[in-house]
Each structure stands twice: as C-alpha cells, then as structure tokens.
Tab-separated table of C-alpha atoms and ligand atoms in Angstrom:
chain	number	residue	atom	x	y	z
X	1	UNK	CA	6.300	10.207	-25.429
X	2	UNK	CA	5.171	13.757	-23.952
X	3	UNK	CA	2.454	14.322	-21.630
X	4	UNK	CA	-0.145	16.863	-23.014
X	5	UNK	CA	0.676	20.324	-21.713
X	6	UNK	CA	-0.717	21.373	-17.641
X	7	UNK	CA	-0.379	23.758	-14.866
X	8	UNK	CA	2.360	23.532	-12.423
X	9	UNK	CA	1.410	24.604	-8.868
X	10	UNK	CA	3.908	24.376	-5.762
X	11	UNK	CA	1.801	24.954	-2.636
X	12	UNK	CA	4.010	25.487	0.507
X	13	UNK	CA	1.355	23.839	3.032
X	14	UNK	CA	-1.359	21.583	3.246
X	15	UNK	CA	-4.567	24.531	3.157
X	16	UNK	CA	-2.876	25.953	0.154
X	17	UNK	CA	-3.018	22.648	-1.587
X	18	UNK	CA	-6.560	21.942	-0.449
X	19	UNK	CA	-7.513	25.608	-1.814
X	20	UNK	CA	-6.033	25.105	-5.158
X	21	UNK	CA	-7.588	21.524	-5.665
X	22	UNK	CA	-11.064	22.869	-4.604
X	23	UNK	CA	-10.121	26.003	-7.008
X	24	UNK	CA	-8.430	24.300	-9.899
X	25	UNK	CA	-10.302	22.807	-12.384
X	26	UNK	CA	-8.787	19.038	-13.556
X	27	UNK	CA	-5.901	19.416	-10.872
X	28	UNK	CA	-3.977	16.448	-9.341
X	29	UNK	CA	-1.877	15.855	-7.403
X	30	UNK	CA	2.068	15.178	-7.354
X	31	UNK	CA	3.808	13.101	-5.041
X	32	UNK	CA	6.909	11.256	-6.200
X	33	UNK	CA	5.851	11.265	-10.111
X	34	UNK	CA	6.787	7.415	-10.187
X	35	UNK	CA	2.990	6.471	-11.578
X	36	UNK	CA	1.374	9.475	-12.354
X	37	UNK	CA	4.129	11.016	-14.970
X	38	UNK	CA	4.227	7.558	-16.820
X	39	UNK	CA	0.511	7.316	-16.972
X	40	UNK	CA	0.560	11.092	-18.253
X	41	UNK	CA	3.626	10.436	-20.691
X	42	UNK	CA	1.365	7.231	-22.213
X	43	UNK	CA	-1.609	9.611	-22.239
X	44	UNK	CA	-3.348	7.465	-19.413
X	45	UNK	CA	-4.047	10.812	-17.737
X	46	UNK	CA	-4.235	14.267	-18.846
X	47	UNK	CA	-4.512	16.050	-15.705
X	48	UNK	CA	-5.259	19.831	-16.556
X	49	UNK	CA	-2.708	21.039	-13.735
X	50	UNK	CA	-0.493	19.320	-11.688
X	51	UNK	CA	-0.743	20.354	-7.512
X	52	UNK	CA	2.805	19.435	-6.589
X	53	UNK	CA	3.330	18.751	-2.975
X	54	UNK	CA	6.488	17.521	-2.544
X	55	UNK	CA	7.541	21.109	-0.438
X	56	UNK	CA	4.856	20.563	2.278
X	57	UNK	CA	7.267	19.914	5.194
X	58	UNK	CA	3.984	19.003	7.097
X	59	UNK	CA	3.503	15.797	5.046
X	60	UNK	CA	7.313	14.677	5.590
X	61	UNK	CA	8.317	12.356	8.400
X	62	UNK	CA	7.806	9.337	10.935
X	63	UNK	CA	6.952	9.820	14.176
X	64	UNK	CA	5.965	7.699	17.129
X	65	UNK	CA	2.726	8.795	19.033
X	66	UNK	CA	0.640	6.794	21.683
X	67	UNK	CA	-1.607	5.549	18.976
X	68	UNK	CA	1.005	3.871	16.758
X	69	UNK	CA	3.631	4.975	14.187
X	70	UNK	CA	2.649	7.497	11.977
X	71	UNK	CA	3.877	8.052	8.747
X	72	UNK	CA	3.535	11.514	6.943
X	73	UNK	CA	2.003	11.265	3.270
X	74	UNK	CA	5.235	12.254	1.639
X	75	UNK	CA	7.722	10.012	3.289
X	76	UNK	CA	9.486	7.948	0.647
X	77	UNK	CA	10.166	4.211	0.346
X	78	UNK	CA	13.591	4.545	1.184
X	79	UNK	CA	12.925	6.582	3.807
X	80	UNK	CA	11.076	3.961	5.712
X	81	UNK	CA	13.169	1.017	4.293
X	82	UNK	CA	16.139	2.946	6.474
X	83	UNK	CA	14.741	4.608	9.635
X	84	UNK	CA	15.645	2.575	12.277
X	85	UNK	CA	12.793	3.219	14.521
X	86	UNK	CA	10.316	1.691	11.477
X	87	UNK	CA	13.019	-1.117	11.530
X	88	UNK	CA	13.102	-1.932	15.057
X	89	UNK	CA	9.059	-1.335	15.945
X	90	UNK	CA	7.461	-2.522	12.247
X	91	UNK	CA	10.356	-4.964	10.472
X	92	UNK	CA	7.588	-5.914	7.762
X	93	UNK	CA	7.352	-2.131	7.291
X	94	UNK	CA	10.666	-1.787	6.709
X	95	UNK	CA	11.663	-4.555	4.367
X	96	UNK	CA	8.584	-4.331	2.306
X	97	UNK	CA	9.234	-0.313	1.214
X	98	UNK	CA	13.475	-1.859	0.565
X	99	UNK	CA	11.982	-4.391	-1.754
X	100	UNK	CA	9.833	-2.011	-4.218
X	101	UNK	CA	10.977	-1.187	-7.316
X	102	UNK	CA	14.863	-0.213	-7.151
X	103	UNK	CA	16.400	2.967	-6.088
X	104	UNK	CA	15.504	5.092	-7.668
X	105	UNK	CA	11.790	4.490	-7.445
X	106	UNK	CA	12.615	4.515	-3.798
X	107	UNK	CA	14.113	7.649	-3.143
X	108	UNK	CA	10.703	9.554	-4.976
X	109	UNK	CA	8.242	7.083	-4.367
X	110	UNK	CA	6.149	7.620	-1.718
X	111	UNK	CA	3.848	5.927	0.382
X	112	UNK	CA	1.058	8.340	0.109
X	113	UNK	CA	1.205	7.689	-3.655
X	114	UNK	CA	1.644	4.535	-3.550
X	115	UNK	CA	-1.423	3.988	-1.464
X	116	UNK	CA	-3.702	6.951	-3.207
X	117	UNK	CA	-2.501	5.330	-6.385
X	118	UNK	CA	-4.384	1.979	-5.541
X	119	UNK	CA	-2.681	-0.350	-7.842
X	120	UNK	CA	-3.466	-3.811	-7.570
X	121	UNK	CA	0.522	-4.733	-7.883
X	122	UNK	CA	1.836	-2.214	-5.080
X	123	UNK	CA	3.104	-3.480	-1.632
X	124	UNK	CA	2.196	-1.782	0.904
X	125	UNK	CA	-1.847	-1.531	0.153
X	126	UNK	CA	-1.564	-5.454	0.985
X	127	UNK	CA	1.128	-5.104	3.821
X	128	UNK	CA	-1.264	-1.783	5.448
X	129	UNK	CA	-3.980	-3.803	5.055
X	130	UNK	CA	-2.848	-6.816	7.385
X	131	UNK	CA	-1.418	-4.278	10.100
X	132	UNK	CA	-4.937	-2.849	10.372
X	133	UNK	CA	-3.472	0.995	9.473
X	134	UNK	CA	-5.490	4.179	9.089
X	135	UNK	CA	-5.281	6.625	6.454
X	136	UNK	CA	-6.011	10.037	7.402
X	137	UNK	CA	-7.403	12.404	4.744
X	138	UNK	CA	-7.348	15.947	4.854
X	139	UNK	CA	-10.154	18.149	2.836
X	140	UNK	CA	-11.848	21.260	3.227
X	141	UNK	CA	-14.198	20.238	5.937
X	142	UNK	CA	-11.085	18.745	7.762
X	143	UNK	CA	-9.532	15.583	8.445
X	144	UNK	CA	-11.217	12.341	8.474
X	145	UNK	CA	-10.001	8.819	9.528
X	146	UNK	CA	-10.624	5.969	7.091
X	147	UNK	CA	-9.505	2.105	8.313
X	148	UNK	CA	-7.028	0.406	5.712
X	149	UNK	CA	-10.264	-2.545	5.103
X	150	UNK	CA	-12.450	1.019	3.516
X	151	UNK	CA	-10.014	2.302	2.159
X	152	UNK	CA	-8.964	0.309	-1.028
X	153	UNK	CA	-12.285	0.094	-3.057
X	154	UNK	CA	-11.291	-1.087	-6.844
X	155	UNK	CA	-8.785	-1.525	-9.129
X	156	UNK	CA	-6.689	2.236	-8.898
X	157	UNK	CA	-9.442	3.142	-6.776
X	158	UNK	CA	-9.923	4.490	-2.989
X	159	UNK	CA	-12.310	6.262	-0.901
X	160	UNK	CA	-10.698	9.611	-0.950
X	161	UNK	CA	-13.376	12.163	-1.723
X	162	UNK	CA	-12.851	15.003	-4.688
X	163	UNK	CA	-10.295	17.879	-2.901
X	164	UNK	CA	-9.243	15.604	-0.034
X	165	UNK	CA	-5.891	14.461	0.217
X	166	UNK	CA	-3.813	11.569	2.048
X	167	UNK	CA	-1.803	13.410	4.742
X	168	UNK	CA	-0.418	10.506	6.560
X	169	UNK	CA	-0.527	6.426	7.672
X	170	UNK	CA	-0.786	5.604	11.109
X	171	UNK	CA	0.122	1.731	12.209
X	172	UNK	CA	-1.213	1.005	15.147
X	173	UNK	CA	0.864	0.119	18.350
X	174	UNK	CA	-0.629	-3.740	18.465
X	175	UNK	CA	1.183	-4.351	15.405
X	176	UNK	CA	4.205	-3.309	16.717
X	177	UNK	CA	7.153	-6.276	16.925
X	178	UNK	CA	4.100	-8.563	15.824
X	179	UNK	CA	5.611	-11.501	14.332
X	180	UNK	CA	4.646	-10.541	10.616
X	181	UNK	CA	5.926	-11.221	6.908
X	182	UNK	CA	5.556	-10.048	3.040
X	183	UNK	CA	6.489	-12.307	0.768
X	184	UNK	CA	6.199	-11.440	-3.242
X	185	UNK	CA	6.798	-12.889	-5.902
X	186	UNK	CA	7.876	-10.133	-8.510
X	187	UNK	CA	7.360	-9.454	-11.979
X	188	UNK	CA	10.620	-9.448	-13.326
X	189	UNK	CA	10.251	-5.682	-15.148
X	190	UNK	CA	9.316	-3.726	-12.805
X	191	UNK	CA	9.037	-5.733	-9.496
X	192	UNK	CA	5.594	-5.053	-8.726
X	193	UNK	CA	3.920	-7.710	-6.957
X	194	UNK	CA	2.264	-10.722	-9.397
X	195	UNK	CA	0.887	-11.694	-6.260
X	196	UNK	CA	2.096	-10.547	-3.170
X	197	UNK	CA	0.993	-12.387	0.626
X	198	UNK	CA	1.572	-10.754	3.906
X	199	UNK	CA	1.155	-13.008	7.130
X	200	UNK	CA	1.136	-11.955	11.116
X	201	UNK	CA	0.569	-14.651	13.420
X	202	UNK	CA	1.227	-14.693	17.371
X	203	UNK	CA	2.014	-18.271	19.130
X	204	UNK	CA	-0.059	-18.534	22.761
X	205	UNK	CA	0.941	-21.995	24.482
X	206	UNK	CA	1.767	-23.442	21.219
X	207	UNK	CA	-1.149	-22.347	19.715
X	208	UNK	CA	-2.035	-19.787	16.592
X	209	UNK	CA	-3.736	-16.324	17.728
X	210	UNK	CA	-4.389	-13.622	16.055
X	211	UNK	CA	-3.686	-15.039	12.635
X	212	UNK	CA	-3.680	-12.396	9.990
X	213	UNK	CA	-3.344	-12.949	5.673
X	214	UNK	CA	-3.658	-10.446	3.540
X	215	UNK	CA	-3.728	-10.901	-0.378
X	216	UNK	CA	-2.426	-8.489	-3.230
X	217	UNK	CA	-1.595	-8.504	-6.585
X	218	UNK	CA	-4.631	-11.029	-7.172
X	219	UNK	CA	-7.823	-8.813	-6.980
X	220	UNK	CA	-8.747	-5.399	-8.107
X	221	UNK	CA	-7.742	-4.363	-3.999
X	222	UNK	CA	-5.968	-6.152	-1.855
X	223	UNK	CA	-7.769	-8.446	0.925
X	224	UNK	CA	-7.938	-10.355	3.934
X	225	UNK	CA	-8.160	-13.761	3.675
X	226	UNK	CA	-11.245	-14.397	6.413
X	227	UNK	CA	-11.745	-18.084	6.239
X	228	UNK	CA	-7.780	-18.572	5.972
X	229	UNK	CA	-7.108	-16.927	9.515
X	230	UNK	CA	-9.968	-18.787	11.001
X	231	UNK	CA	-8.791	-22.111	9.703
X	232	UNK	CA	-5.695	-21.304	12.007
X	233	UNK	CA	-6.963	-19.357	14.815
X	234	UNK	CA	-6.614	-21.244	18.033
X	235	UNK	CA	-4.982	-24.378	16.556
X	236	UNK	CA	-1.359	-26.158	16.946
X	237	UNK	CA	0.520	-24.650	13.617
X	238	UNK	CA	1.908	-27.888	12.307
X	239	UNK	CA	2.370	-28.707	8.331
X	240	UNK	CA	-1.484	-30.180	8.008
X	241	UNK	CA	-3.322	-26.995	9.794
X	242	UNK	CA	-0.958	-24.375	7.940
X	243	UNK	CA	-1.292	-26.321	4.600
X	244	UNK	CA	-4.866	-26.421	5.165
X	245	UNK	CA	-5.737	-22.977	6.180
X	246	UNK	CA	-3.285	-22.179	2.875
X	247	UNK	CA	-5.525	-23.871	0.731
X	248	UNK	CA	-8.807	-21.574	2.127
X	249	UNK	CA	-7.109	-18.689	0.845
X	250	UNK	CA	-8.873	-19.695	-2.109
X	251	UNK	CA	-12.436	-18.417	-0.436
X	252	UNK	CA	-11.539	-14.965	-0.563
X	253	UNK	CA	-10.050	-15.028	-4.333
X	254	UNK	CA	-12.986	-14.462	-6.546
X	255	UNK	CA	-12.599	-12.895	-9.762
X	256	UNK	CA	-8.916	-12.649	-10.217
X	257	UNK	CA	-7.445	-10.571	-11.837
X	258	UNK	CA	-5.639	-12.395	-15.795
X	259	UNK	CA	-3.114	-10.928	-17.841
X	260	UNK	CA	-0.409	-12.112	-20.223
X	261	UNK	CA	2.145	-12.341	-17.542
X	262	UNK	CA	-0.083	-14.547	-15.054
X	263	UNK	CA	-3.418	-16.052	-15.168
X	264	UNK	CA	-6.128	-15.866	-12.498
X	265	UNK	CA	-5.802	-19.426	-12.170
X	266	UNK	CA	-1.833	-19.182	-11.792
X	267	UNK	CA	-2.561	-16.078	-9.564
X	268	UNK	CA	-4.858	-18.003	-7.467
X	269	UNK	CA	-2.156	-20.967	-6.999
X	270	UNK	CA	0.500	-18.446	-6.193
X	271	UNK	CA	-1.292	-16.724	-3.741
X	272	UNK	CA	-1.950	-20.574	-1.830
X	273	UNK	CA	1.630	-21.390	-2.251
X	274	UNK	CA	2.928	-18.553	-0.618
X	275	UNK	CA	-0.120	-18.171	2.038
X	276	UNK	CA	1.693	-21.357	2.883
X	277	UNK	CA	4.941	-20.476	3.205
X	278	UNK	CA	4.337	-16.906	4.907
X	279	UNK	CA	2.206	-18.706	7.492
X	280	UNK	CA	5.028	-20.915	8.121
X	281	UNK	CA	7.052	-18.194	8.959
X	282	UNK	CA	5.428	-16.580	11.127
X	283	UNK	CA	3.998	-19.031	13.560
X	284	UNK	CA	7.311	-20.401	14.747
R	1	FAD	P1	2.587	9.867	-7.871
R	1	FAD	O1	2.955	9.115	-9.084
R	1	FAD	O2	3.032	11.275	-7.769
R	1	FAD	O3	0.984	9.860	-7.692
R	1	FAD	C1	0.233	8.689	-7.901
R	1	FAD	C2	-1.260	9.018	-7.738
R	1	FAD	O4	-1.594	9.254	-6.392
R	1	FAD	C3	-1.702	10.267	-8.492
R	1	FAD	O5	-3.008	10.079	-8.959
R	1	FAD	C4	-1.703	11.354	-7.435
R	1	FAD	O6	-2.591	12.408	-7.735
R	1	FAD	C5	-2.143	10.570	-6.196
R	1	FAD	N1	-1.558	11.071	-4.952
R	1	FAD	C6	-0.234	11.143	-4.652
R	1	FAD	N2	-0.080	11.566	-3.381
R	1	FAD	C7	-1.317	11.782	-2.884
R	1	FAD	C8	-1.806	12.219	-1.612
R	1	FAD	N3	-0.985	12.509	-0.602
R	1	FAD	N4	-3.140	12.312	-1.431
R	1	FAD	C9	-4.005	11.981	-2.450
R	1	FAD	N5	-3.595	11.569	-3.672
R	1	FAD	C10	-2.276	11.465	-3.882
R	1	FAD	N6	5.323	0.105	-6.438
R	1	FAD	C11	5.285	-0.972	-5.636
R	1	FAD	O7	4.475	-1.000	-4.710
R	1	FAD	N7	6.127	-2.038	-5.820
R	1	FAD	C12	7.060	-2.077	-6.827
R	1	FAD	O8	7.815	-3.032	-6.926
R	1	FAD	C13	7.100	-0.961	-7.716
R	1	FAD	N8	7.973	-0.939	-8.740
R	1	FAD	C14	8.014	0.157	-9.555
R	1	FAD	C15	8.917	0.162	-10.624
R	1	FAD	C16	8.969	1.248	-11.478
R	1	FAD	C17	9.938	1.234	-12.612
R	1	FAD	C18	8.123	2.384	-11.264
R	1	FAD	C19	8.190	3.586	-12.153
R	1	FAD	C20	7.218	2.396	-10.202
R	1	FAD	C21	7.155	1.278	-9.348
R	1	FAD	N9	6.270	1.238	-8.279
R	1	FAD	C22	6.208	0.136	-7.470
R	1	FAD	C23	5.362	2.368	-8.017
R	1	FAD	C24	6.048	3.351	-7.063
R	1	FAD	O9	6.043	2.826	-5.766
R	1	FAD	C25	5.316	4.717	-7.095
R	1	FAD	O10	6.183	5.615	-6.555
R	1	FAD	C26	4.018	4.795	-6.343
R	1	FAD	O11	3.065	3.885	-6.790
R	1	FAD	C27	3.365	6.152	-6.505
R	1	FAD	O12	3.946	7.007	-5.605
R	1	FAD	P2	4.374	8.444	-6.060
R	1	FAD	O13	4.782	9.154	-4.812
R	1	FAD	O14	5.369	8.339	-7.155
R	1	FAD	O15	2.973	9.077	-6.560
C-alpha cells in the first residue's frame, strides 16, 4: 500500500521545526517512521507534510545531570538498550528498549516516538511511568515539564499541545539502581506488549518500601496500580502479602481493553499473574 502524497521538510534544529509546525498546515512529525509510516501506508493517517527531525543533533543523546538521566527525544531503542551508563544507573531502562520489537525497529525507533505515539502496547510508557520520569515539551512559548502520571491521557493520546514537541525524558536520580523489573508477555507478531507489568520495590529491615506497579498493555494508558503498592507498603514480602497485593491489581483495571488476540478478562488475569511474579522479583 502507498501513503497518500505529503511534504517533506528536514529542519536542522529544534526552532526551525517548531516554526514549520506552527507554519505548516496538517504537518507531523517524523521520528523513526516505525508507527507513523505504517499508519500512513494503511491510510490511518494522511498527514499533509511530514516535519522530519531525525537531523536535530539537539534531540540526540543521554546524558547524566544532577536531576537524573536525561534522554534526548531522538535517541533510539538500541541506543539505550547498549549505553552502558543507562545499563549500569537504570538496568530496567536498558533491558526494556533490548526487548522491543527486533532490530531493526530498534535501531529507528525512538523513544520520543514511542512515547508521543501513546500506544497502549508500547514499553516504555508503562516502564516511564513506574520510574516517575518527566517529559519535557518544547513549543513556541518554550519548554514545559509534564510528569509521566499527565502525560499519557488515552488510547494514542498525550498531553502535548498543537506545535509542541517531545525534546527529551528525564529519569530521575531516586530511581537510579532501584531494584526494578518489566516483565511482558508479547504478542507473538510484533512483540508489543499484550500486557506488560513493571515492578520497583526497596527492602528496609525486611520490609517492602516504596513499592511501585505499573500496568500496560491493559488500558487505553498505562497505570499505576494504587491499591496494589499499598497492599505491600510496609509489610514482610512473603508468598501471601505479594500474592495478595497481586490480586489488587485488579482495582486499578477498569475497562480493559478486548481484542481477538486477548480478552479484557484474559488481560486482566495476565496483568495479576505477572504483578505477581514482578513483585517477587523485586523484593528479594
Ligand atoms: P514515528 O513513527 O516517527 O512517530 C510516531 C508518532 O509520534 C507520530 O505521530 C509522530 O508525529 C509523533 N512523534 C514522534 N516524535 C515526536 C516528538 N519528538 N515529539 C512529538 N511527537 C513526536 N514498540 C514497543 O514499545 N514494543 C514493541 O515490541 C514494538 N514492536 C514493534 C514491532 C514492529 C514490527 C514495529 C513496526 C514497531 C514496533 N514498535 C514497538 C513500535 C516502535 O517502538 C516505534 O518505533 C515507536 O512506537 C514509534 O517511534 P518512532 O521513532 O518510529 O516514531
């Protein structure tokens, strides 16, 4: 199939990008290409021009800075599934963006896509999500900061305004060497998540603190699983408290999502399973 004709544009820096979204009509922008040219190929979107910014050295890169890591817009999967110091500081980080897709969708993919992009299926909206990240968004009046729990609004939805765009993540430094996990449990075409739970957990004299579940995959956004961390906050982490605040992941799964690969009652039962198993990982 072939899209329906557009504008190419190749700014060289982020105000030139910002100018042509504010100035063309029906622009979008283009990251890796790994959702938006299928979606344009099957007609999903017809964007009238395409913004590309995949030359904007600005929105390349990982750097360390006193308020976390931060992650420029551009940066591909594979580039964080190899840099050693997202390896070393973030592990969940790490092996999350080597377990997307394959490759290929690696070395294009990127995380500001990936997150602008909002499916419910992708990885790292869930895995952001549980390490508390901020997304910074760049627009015409200039940046704003927007926490990973307002961010993620609906289903391929987010609170970027019109002419803004995603110019980097930043993790913050408490989540750094945090005792964390993603577990997923992938559809076997295209290894998106059917449901995907992240867990963090810190042991204090034996006991759970800072207990942390985030949910994807299930819901039209990915979310924290409030009465789940609760359940475990403060207690010993044995087989009955973990299995039990498992089970409460069920309070924060309304309205799952159904299709003919999984239904929202399978979803739902995933999503306790491996609540269960991801908790048991992480408080050790
Ligand atoms: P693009 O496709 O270029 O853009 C996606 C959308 O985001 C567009 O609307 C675009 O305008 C917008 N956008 C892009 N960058 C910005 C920005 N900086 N600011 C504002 N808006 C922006 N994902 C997973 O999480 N897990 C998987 O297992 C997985 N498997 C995949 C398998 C296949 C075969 C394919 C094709 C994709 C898969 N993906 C998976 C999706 C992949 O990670 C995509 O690369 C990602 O979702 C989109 O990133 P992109 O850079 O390609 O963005």
């Amino acid at each position: 199939m072939f899209s329906n004709t557009f504008e190419y544009h190749r700014p060289q820096s982020i105000d030139e990008a910002i100018q042509l979204l504010h100035d063309v009509k029906g622009a979008r922008l283009l990251a890796g290409g790994h959702s938006l040219i299928p979606a344009m190929k099957l007609r999903l979107a017809s964007p009238a021009a395409l913004i590309d910014i995949s030359r904007i050295s600005d929105l390349v890169g990982i750097k360390s800075t006193k308020d976390g890591l931060r992650i420029g817009a551009m940066t591909t999967h594979n580039a964080i599934a190899i840099s050693d110091v997202v390896r070393k500081n973030y592990p969940v980080l790490a092996s999350t963006a080597g377990n997307i897709g394959d490759q290929q969708v690696r070395n294009r993919g990127t995380i500001g896509g990936s997150v602008s992009h909002a499916d419910p299926g992708a990885d790292f909206p869930t895995v952001l999500l549980l390490l508390d990240a901020t997304f910074t968004a760049t627009g015409k009046k200039g940046e704003r900061e927007i926490a990973a729990k307002d961010f993620f609004v609906d289903l391929f939805t987010t609170s970027l305004k019109e002419g803004e765009i995603l110019t980097s993540v930043t993790v913050p430094v408490e989540s750094a060497g945090a005792s964390a996990v993603y577990l997923k449990h992938r559809h076997p075409a295209s290894a998106f998540a059917v449901v995907g739970v992240a867990a963090l957990a810190a042991m204090k004299n034996g006991k759970a603190d800072d207990v942390r579940v985030s949910i994807g995959g299930v819901m039209a956004s990915p979310v924290r699983a409030k009465a789940a961390e609760k359940a475990l906050t403060g207690q010993a982490a044995n087989e009955s408290t973990i299995g039990r605040a498992a089970e409460a992941v069920r309070d924060s799964l309304k309205h799952p999502l159904s299709d003919s690969y999984a239904s929202g009652e399978f979803r739902v039962h995933l999503a306790t399973v491996m609540a269960k198993r991801a908790l048991a990982q992480v408080c050790k």
